[in-house]
XYZ file of N, CA and C in Angstrom:
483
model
N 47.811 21.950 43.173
C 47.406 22.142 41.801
C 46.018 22.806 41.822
N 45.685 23.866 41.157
C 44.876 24.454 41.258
C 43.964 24.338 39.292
N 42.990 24.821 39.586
C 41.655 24.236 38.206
C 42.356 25.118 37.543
N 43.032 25.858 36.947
C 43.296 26.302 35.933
C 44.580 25.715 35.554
N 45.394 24.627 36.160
C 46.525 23.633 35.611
C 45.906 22.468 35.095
N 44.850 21.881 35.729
C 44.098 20.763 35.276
C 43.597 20.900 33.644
N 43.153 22.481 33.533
C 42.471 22.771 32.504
C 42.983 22.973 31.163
N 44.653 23.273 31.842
C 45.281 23.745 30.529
C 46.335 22.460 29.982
N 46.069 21.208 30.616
C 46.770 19.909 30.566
C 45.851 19.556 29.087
N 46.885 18.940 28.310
C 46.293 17.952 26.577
C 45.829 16.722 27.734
N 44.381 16.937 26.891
C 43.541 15.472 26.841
C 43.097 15.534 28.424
N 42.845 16.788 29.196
C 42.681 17.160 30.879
C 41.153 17.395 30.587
N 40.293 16.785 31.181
C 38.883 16.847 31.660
C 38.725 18.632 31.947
N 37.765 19.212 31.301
C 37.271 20.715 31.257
C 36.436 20.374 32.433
N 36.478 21.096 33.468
C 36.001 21.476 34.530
C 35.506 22.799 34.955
N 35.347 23.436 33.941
C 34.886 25.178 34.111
C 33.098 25.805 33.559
N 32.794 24.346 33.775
C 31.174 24.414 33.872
C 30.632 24.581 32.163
N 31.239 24.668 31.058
C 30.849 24.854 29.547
C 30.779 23.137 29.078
N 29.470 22.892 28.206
C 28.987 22.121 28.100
C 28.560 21.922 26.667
N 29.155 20.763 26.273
C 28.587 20.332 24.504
C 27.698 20.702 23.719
N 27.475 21.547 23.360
C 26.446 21.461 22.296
C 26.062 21.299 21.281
N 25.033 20.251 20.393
C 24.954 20.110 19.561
C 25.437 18.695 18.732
N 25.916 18.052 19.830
C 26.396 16.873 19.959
C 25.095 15.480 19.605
N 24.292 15.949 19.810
C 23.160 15.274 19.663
C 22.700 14.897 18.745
N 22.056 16.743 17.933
C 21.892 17.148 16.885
C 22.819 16.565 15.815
N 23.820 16.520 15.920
C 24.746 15.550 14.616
C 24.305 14.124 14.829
N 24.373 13.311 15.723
C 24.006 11.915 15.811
C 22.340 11.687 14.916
N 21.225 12.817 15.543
C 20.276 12.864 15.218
C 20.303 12.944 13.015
N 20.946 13.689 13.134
C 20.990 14.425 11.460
C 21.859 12.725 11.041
N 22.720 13.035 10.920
C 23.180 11.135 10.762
C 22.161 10.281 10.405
N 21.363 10.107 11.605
C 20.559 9.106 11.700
C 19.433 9.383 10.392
N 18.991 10.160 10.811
C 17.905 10.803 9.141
C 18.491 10.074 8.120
N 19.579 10.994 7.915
C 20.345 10.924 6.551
C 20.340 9.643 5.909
N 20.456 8.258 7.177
C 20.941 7.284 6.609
C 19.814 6.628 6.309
N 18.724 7.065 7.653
C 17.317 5.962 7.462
C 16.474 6.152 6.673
N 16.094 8.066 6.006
C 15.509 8.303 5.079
C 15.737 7.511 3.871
N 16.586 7.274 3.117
C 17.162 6.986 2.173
C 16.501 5.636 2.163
N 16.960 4.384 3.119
C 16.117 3.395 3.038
C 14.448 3.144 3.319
N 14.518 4.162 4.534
C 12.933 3.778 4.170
C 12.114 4.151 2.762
N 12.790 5.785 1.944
C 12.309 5.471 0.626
C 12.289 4.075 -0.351
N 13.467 3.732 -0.112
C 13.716 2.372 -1.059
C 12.392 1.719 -0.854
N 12.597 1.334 0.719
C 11.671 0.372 0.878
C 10.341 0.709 0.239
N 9.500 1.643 0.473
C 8.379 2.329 0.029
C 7.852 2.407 -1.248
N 9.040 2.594 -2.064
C 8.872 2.281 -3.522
C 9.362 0.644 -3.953
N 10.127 0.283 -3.222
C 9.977 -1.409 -3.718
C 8.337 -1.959 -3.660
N 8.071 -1.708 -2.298
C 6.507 -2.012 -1.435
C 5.007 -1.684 -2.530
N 5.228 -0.488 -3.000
C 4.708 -0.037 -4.103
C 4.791 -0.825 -5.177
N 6.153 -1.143 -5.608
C 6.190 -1.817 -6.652
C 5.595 -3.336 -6.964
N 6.166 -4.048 -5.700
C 5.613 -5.349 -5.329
C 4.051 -5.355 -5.657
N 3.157 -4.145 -4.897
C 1.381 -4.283 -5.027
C 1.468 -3.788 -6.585
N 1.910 -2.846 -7.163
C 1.611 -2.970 -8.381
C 1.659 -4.408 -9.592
N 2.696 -5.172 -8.864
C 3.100 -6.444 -9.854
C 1.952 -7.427 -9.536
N 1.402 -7.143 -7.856
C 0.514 -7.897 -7.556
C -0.442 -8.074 -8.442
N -1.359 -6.477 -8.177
C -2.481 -5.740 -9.288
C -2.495 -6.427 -10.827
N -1.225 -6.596 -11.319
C -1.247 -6.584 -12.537
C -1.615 -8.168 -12.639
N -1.094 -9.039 -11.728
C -1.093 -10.345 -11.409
C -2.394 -11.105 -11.685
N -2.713 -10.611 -10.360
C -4.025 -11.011 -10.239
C -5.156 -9.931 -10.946
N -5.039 -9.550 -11.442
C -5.637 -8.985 -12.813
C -7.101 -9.526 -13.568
N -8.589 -8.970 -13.531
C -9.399 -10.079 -14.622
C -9.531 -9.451 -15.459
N -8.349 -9.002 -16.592
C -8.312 -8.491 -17.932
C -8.243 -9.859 -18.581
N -8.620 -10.103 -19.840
C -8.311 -11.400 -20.108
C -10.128 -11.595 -20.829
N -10.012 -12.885 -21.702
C -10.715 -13.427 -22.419
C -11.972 -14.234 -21.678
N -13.478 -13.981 -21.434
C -14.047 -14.719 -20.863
C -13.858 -16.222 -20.967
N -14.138 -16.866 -19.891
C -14.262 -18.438 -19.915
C -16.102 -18.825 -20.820
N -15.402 -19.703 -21.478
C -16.753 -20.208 -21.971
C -17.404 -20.974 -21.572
N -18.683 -20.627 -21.435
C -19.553 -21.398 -20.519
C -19.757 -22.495 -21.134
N -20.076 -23.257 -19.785
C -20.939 -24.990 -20.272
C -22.025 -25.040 -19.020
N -23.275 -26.247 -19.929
C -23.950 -26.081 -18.948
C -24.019 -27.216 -17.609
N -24.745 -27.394 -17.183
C -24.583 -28.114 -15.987
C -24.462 -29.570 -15.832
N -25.811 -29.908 -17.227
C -25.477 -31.244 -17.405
C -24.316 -31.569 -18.263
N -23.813 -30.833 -18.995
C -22.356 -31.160 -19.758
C -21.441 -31.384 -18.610
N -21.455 -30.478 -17.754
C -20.394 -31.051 -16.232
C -20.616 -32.062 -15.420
N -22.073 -32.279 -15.564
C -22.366 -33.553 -14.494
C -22.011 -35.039 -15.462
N -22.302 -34.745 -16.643
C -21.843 -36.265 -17.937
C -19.791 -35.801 -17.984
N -19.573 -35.650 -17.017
C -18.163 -35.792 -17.383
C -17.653 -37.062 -16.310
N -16.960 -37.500 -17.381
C -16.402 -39.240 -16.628
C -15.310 -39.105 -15.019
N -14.815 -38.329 -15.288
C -13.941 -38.024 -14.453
C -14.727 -37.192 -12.873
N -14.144 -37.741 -11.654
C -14.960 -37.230 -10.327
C -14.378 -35.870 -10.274
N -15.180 -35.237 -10.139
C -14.779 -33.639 -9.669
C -14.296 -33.303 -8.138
N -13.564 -32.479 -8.236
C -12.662 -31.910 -7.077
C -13.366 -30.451 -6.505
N -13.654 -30.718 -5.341
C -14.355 -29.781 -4.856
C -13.659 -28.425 -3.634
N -13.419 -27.563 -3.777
C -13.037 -26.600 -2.344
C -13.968 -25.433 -2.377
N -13.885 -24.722 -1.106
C -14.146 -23.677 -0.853
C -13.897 -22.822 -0.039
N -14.193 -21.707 -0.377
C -13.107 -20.513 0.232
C -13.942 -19.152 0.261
N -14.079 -18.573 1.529
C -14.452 -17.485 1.732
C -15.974 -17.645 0.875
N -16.799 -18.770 1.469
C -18.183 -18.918 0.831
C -18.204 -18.644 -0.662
N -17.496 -19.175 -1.213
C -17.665 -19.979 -2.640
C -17.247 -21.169 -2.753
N -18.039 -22.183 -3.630
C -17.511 -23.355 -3.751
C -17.154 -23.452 -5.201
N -16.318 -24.217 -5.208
C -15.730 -24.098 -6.768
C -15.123 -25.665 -6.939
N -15.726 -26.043 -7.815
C -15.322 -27.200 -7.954
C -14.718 -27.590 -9.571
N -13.793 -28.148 -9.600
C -12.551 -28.084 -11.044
C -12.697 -29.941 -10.968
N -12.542 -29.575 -12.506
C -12.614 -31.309 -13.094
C -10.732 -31.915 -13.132
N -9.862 -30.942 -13.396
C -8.706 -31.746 -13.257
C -7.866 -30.395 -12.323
N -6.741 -29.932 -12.148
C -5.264 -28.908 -11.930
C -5.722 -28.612 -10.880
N -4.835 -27.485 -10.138
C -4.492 -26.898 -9.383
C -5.262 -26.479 -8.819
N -5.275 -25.318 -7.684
C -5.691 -23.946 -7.728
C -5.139 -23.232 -6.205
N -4.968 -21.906 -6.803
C -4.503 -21.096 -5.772
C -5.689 -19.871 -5.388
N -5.720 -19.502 -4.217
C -6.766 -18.509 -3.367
C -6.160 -17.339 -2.776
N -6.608 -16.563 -3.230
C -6.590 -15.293 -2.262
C -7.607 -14.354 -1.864
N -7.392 -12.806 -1.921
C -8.084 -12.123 -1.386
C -7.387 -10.695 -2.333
N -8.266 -10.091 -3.378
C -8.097 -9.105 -3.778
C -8.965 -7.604 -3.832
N -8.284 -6.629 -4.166
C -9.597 -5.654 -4.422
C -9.813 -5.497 -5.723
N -10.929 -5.134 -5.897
C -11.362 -4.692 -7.275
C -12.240 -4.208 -7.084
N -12.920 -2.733 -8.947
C -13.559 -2.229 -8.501
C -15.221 -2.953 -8.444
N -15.766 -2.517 -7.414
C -17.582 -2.949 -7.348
C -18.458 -2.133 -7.174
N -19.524 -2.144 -7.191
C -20.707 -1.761 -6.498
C -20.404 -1.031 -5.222
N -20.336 0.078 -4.867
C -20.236 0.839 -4.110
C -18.820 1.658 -3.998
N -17.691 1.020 -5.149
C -16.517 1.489 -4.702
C -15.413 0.196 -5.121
N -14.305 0.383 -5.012
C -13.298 -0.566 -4.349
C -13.681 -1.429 -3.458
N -13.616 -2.781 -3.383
C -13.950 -3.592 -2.404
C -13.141 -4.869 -2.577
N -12.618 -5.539 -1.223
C -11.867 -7.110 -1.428
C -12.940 -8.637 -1.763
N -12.313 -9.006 -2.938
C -13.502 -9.809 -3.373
C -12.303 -11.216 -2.980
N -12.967 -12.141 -3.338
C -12.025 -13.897 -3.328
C -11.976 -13.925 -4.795
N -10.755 -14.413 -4.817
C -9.903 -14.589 -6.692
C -9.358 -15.997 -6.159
N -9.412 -16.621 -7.391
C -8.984 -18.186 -7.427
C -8.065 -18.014 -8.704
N -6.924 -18.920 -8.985
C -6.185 -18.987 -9.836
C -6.108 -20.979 -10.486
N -6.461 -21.455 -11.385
C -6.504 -22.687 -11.870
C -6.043 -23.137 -12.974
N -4.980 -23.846 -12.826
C -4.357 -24.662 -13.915
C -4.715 -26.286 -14.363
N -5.112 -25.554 -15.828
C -5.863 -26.812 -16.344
C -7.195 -27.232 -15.728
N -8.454 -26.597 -15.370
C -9.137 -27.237 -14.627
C -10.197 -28.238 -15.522
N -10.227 -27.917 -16.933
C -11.240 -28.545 -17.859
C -11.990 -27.969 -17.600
N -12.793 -28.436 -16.371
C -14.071 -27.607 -16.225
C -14.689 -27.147 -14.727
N -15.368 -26.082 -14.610
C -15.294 -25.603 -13.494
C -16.915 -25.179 -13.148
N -17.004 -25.593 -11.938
C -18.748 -24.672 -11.644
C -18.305 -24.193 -10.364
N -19.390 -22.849 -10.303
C -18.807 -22.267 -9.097
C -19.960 -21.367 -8.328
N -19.912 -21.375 -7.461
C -21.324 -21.708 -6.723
C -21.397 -20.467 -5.255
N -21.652 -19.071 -5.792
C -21.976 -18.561 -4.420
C -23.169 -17.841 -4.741
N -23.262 -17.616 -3.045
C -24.790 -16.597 -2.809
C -26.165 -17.663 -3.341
N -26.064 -18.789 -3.520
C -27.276 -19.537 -4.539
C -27.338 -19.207 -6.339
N -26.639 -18.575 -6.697
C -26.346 -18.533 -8.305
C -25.196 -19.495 -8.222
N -25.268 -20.049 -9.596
C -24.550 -21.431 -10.007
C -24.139 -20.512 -11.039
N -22.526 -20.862 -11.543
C -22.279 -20.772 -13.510
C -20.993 -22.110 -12.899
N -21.244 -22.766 -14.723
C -20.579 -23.856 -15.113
C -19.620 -22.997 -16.423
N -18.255 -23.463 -16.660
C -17.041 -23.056 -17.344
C -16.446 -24.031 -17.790
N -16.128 -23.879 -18.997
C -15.483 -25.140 -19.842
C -13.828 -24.273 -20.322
N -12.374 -23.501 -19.398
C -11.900 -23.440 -19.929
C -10.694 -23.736 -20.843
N -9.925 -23.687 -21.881
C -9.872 -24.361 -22.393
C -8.450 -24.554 -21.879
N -7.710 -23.430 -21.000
C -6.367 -23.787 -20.104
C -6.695 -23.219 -19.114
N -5.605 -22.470 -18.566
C -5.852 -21.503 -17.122
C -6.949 -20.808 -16.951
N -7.829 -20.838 -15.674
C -8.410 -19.667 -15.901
C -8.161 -18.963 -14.383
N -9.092 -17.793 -14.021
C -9.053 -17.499 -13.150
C -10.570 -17.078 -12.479
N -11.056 -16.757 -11.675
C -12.434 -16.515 -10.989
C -12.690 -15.884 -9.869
N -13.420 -15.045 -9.905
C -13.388 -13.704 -8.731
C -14.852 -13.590 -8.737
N -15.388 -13.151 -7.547
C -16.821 -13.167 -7.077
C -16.756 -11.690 -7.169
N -17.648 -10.862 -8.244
C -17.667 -9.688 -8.159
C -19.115 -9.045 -7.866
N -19.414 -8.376 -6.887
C -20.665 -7.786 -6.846
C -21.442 -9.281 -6.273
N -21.129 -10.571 -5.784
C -21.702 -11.408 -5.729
C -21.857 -12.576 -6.607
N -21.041 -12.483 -8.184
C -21.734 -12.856 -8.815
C -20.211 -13.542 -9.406
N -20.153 -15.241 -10.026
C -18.930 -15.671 -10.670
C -18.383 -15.023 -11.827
N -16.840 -14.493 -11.652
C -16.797 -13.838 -13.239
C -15.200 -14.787 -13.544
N -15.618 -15.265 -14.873
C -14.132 -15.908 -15.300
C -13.402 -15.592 -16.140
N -12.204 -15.359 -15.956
C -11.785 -15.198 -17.481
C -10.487 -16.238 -17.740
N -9.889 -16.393 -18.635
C -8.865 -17.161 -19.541
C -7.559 -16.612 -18.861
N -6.714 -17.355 -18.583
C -5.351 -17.212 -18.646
C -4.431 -17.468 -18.902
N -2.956 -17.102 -19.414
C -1.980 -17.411 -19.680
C -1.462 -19.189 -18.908
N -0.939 -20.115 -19.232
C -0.324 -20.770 -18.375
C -0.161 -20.818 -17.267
N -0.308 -20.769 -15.614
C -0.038 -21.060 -14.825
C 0.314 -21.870 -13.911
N 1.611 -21.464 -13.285
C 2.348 -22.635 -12.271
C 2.117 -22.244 -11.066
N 1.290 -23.017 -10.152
C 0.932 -22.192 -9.044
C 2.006 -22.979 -8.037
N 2.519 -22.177 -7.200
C 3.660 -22.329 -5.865
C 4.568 -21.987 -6.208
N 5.083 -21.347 -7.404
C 6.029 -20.724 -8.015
C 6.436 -19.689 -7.816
């Protein structure tokens, strides 16, 4: 049997030295086709998620009204104290949740510490050596901006939710 019977056999191994091409190139194009598509998804979900964040943790909202120090220290109830990322913040009753956001400051965009508090009654909060005391009247929230406590009012919050 000689290579040109082998060659002309259905389903016979080509043995005359010509070689695939382009075989690759389709697997490759495939592969695009399918992964582009999700990694967009993903990218714009990812997007979407920090935007819901942004909006989240947000200090649009109604200042907290201040109280002063001895109105917080004549309160019957013992105060609850934490701190986080060198602020101390101490709440007379609820919750509170911590993170790490940006907002804009003094020099630019910068990640400040945001606190989230349900029900606290009342709140003093204590960095860099400036003190402010807060009487609010539900949720509030509190972010160290430029150094300095800023509070504002919030909607209801369920924090671990």
């Amino acid at each position: 049997m000689n290579d040109a019977e082998i060659v002309g056999r259905p389903g016979a191994l080509r043995i005359d030295g010509r070689t695939r091409r382009g075989g690759w190139l389709l697997w490759a194009a495939l592969a695009v086709a399918i992964t582009a598509p999700l990694l967009g998804y993903v990218v714009i979900k990812q997007r979407e998620a920090g935007a819901a964040a942004d909006a989240y943790w947000s200090l649009a909202g109604t200042p907290c009204p201040a109280m002063t120090q001895a109105a917080f220290e004549a309160r019957p109830r013992k105060p609850m104290t934490f701190a986080f990322d060198g602020v101390s913040l101490v709440r007379g009753a609820g919750h509170l949740e911590c993170t790490h956001r940006t907002y804009p400051q003094a020099g630019g965009e910068r990640e400040a510490p945001v606190c989230d508090f349900t029900g606290p009654i009342a709140l003093a909060v204590s960095v860099g050596g400036k003190q402010a005391f807060y009487a609010p009247p539900g949720s509030a929230r509190v972010a160290v901006i430029d150094g300095a406590p800023v509070c504002v009012q919030r909607p209801p919050t369920r924090v671990g939710n």
